[in-house]
Coordinates of C-alpha atoms in Angstrom, one line a residue:
X143 CA 23.9 23.8 60.1
X144 CA 20.6 21.9 59.8
X145 CA 17.7 22.8 57.5
X146 CA 14.2 23.5 58.6
X147 CA 12.5 20.8 60.7
X148 CA 9.0 20.5 62.0
X149 CA 10.4 19.5 65.4
X150 CA 13.5 20.3 67.4
X151 CA 15.9 17.9 65.9
X152 CA 19.2 19.8 66.3
X153 CA 20.7 17.1 68.5
X154 CA 19.7 14.5 66.0
X155 CA 21.3 16.5 63.3
X156 CA 24.5 17.0 65.2
X157 CA 24.9 13.4 66.4
X158 CA 23.1 11.2 63.9
X159 CA 22.8 13.0 60.6
X160 CA 26.3 14.5 60.7
X161 CA 27.5 10.9 61.3
X162 CA 25.4 9.4 58.5
X163 CA 26.3 12.2 56.1
X164 CA 30.0 11.7 56.8
X165 CA 30.6 15.2 58.1
X166 CA 31.7 14.1 61.6
X167 CA 34.1 11.6 60.0
X168 CA 35.6 14.2 57.7
X169 CA 35.9 16.7 60.6
X170 CA 37.8 14.1 62.8
X171 CA 40.1 13.2 60.0
X172 CA 40.8 16.9 59.2
X173 CA 41.4 17.6 62.9
X174 CA 38.9 20.5 62.9
X175 CA 36.3 21.5 65.5
X176 CA 32.7 20.9 64.4
X177 CA 30.1 23.2 66.0
X178 CA 26.3 23.0 65.4
X179 CA 24.5 26.2 66.3
X180 CA 20.9 25.2 66.8
X181 CA 18.0 27.1 65.3
X182 CA 15.0 28.3 67.4
X183 CA 11.3 27.6 66.9
X184 CA 9.2 30.0 65.0
X185 CA 6.4 32.0 66.6
X186 CA 3.4 30.7 64.7
X187 CA 1.4 33.8 65.6
X188 CA 3.6 36.0 63.6
X189 CA 3.3 36.6 59.8
X190 CA 4.4 34.9 57.7
X191 CA 3.4 31.8 59.7
X192 CA 6.4 29.5 59.4
X193 CA 6.0 26.5 61.8
X194 CA 8.8 24.4 63.1
X195 CA 12.5 25.1 63.8
X196 CA 14.6 27.1 61.3
X197 CA 17.2 29.8 61.1
X198 CA 16.4 33.4 60.3
X199 CA 18.4 33.7 57.1
X200 CA 16.2 36.4 55.8
X201 CA 13.0 35.6 54.1
X202 CA 13.4 32.0 55.2
X203 CA 12.8 30.2 57.6
X204 CA 11.6 31.6 60.9
X205 CA 8.6 33.7 61.6
X206 CA 10.4 35.7 64.3
X207 CA 12.6 38.0 62.2
X208 CA 14.0 39.6 65.4
X209 CA 16.1 36.5 65.9
X210 CA 19.6 37.5 64.9
X211 CA 21.2 34.2 63.8
X212 CA 23.9 36.1 61.9
X213 CA 24.9 37.9 65.1
X214 CA 24.7 34.6 67.0
X215 CA 27.2 33.0 64.7
X216 CA 29.4 36.1 64.9
X217 CA 29.4 35.8 68.7
X218 CA 30.4 32.1 68.4
X219 CA 33.3 33.0 66.2
X220 CA 34.5 35.8 68.5
X221 CA 34.2 33.4 71.5
X222 CA 36.4 30.8 69.9
X223 CA 38.9 33.4 68.8
X224 CA 39.1 34.8 72.3
X225 CA 39.4 31.3 73.8
X226 CA 42.3 30.3 71.6
X227 CA 43.9 33.7 71.5
X228 CA 43.9 33.8 67.7
X229 CA 42.4 36.9 66.1
X230 CA 42.3 35.4 62.7
X231 CA 41.1 31.9 63.5
X232 CA 39.5 30.6 60.3
X233 CA 35.9 29.7 60.4
X234 CA 33.9 27.9 57.6
X235 CA 30.3 27.0 57.4
X236 CA 28.4 24.1 55.8
X237 CA 24.6 24.0 55.9
X238 CA 21.7 22.2 54.3
X239 CA 18.6 24.1 53.1
X240 CA 18.0 27.1 55.4
X241 CA 21.3 26.2 57.0
X242 CA 22.9 26.7 53.6
X243 CA 21.0 30.0 53.3
X244 CA 22.5 31.1 56.6
X245 CA 26.0 30.0 55.5
X246 CA 25.7 32.2 52.4
X247 CA 24.5 35.1 54.6
X248 CA 27.5 34.7 56.8
X249 CA 29.7 35.2 53.8
X250 CA 27.8 38.4 53.0
X251 CA 28.5 39.7 56.5
X252 CA 32.2 38.8 56.3
X253 CA 31.9 36.4 59.3
X254 CA 33.3 33.4 57.6
X255 CA 35.8 33.0 54.7
X256 CA 34.4 29.8 53.1
X257 CA 30.8 28.5 52.8
X258 CA 29.3 25.3 51.4
X259 CA 25.6 25.7 50.7
X260 CA 23.8 22.4 50.2
X261 CA 20.3 22.8 48.6
X262 CA 20.3 26.4 49.8
X263 CA 20.3 29.9 48.2
X264 CA 20.6 33.5 49.3
X265 CA 17.5 34.9 51.1
X266 CA 18.6 38.1 52.8
X267 CA 15.7 40.6 53.0
X268 CA 13.8 41.6 50.9
X269 CA 14.5 38.3 49.1
X270 CA 14.8 37.3 45.4
X271 CA 17.0 39.9 43.5
X272 CA 16.9 42.2 46.5
X273 CA 18.8 39.6 48.4
X274 CA 21.8 40.0 46.1
X275 CA 21.8 43.8 46.6
X276 CA 21.5 43.3 50.3
X277 CA 24.6 41.0 50.2
X278 CA 26.5 43.5 48.1
X279 CA 25.8 46.2 50.6
X280 CA 27.4 44.2 53.4
X281 CA 30.1 42.3 51.6
X282 CA 33.6 43.8 52.1
X283 CA 35.2 43.7 48.7
X284 CA 38.5 44.8 50.2
X285 CA 38.8 41.4 52.0
X286 CA 38.8 39.1 49.0
X287 CA 41.8 37.0 49.8
X288 CA 41.2 33.3 50.3
X289 CA 37.4 33.6 50.1
X290 CA 35.5 30.6 48.6
X291 CA 31.9 29.5 48.0
X292 CA 30.6 26.1 47.0
X293 CA 27.0 25.2 46.1
X294 CA 25.7 21.7 45.8
X295 CA 22.2 21.4 44.4
X296 CA 19.9 18.8 42.9
X297 CA 18.5 19.9 39.5
X298 CA 15.0 18.7 40.4
X299 CA 14.8 20.0 44.0
X300 CA 11.2 20.9 44.4
X301 CA 11.5 22.9 47.7
X302 CA 14.4 25.2 46.7
X303 CA 14.1 24.8 42.9
X304 CA 17.3 25.1 40.8
X305 CA 15.5 27.5 38.5
X306 CA 14.1 29.5 41.4
X307 CA 10.5 30.1 42.5
X308 CA 9.8 33.8 42.3
X309 CA 6.1 33.3 41.9
X310 CA 5.5 30.8 44.8
X311 CA 2.2 31.4 46.6
X312 CA 3.9 31.1 50.0
X313 CA 6.2 34.1 50.4
X314 CA 8.9 32.4 52.3
X315 CA 9.3 29.8 49.5
X316 CA 10.1 32.4 46.9
X317 CA 13.8 31.8 46.0
X318 CA 16.2 33.1 43.3
X319 CA 17.6 30.6 40.9
X320 CA 20.9 28.8 41.6
X321 CA 22.4 30.2 38.4
X322 CA 21.7 33.8 39.5
X323 CA 23.0 33.1 43.0
X324 CA 26.3 31.4 41.9
X325 CA 27.0 34.0 39.2
X326 CA 26.6 36.8 41.8
X327 CA 29.1 35.1 44.1
X328 CA 31.6 34.7 41.3
X329 CA 31.3 38.5 40.7
X330 CA 31.7 39.3 44.4
X331 CA 34.8 37.2 44.6
X332 CA 36.3 38.8 41.6
X333 CA 36.2 35.9 39.1
X334 CA 36.9 37.2 35.6
X335 CA 34.8 34.8 33.5
X336 CA 31.0 34.3 33.4
X337 CA 31.6 30.8 32.1
X338 CA 32.3 27.8 34.3
X339 CA 34.6 25.0 33.4
X340 CA 33.8 21.4 34.1
X341 CA 36.2 19.9 36.8
X342 CA 34.8 16.4 37.1
X343 CA 31.8 14.1 36.8
X344 CA 31.2 11.8 39.7
X345 CA 28.2 9.6 39.3
X346 CA 25.2 11.8 39.0
X347 CA 27.1 14.9 39.9
X348 CA 28.8 17.4 37.7
X349 CA 31.4 19.7 39.3
X350 CA 32.1 23.1 37.7
X351 CA 34.4 25.9 38.7
X352 CA 34.8 29.5 37.8
X353 CA 38.2 30.1 36.3
X354 CA 40.5 33.0 36.9
X355 CA 39.5 34.0 40.4
X356 CA 42.0 36.2 42.1
X357 CA 43.7 36.0 45.6
X358 CA 43.2 32.2 45.9
X359 CA 39.4 32.6 45.8
X360 CA 37.3 29.9 44.3
X361 CA 33.6 29.4 43.4
X362 CA 32.3 25.9 42.7
X363 CA 28.9 24.6 41.6
X364 CA 28.0 20.9 42.0
X365 CA 24.9 20.0 40.0
X366 CA 23.4 16.7 41.0
X367 CA 20.7 14.7 39.1
X368 CA 17.8 14.2 41.4
X369 CA 14.4 15.4 42.3
X370 CA 14.4 15.5 46.1
X371 CA 15.2 18.2 48.7
X372 CA 17.7 16.3 50.7
X373 CA 21.4 16.1 51.4
X374 CA 22.8 14.4 48.2
X375 CA 25.9 12.3 47.8
X376 CA 25.7 9.8 50.7
X377 CA 28.1 7.2 49.2
X378 CA 30.8 7.9 51.8
X379 CA 31.6 4.3 53.0
X380 CA 33.1 3.3 49.7
X381 CA 36.2 4.3 47.8
X382 CA 34.4 4.0 44.5
X383 CA 35.4 7.0 42.4
X384 CA 32.1 6.9 40.6
X385 CA 30.1 7.7 43.8
X386 CA 29.7 11.2 45.2
X387 CA 30.4 11.8 48.8
X388 CA 29.2 15.3 49.4
X389 CA 30.9 15.6 52.8
X390 CA 34.3 14.7 51.4
X391 CA 33.8 17.2 48.5
X392 CA 33.0 19.9 51.1
X393 CA 36.0 19.3 53.2
X394 CA 38.3 19.0 50.1
X395 CA 36.8 22.4 49.2
X396 CA 37.5 23.8 52.6
X397 CA 41.1 22.6 52.5
X398 CA 41.7 23.8 48.9
X399 CA 42.1 20.3 47.5
X400 CA 40.9 19.3 44.0
X401 CA 37.3 18.3 44.0
X402 CA 37.5 14.7 43.0
X403 CA 36.2 11.6 44.7

């Protein structure tokens, strides 16, 4: 799922960016169906004034909060389950920026079983710490089996800061920290330890995992050195184990494979 854009670039995201990021290649090789639900444009006359195209993932990033993107994705899931006649057809989500925020929200609403949030965080209303409580209120703790969440985040991201931005002047750019967010997910998914263990170091990326999570659940954090708000780990055309390919890591995560190069 794409991040916020000043123009309607959903087709560009689905065709070009998903190709250059390696997502389409990974989907083809994994024999999975790749669906891009496009966000709508904001109503710039509403407050807060959020121009451009973005999902309503809570406090970010669409002015028209009546847009129900969570319900939209639920309808897509139900449509495919009906079409294939499979009531438990698995559905995963990967998103960048506000797309990652929506992916996390879909986990809160029990619509998907695995989410990969790239440079995103949880933004359900009312935002910040209230987003965590809102997620807890929706999350079905009785359905913990096989649930997993992965976050990939640059340490110097200046749009969605790793350390959060609770005092940002612009309200829709107030985000909780990555550490707060990932620790809450570990708690929801029943992981026993508050401490993560290092799984691997791949180039500028450090991959960490929460140990002792029940029911085949898993929670991963990939910290990437960098100071940009962009999809990291674009070295996907080489087999060099010292280069991070984020799309490969995401699909390894979806398939339950070890997160190595």
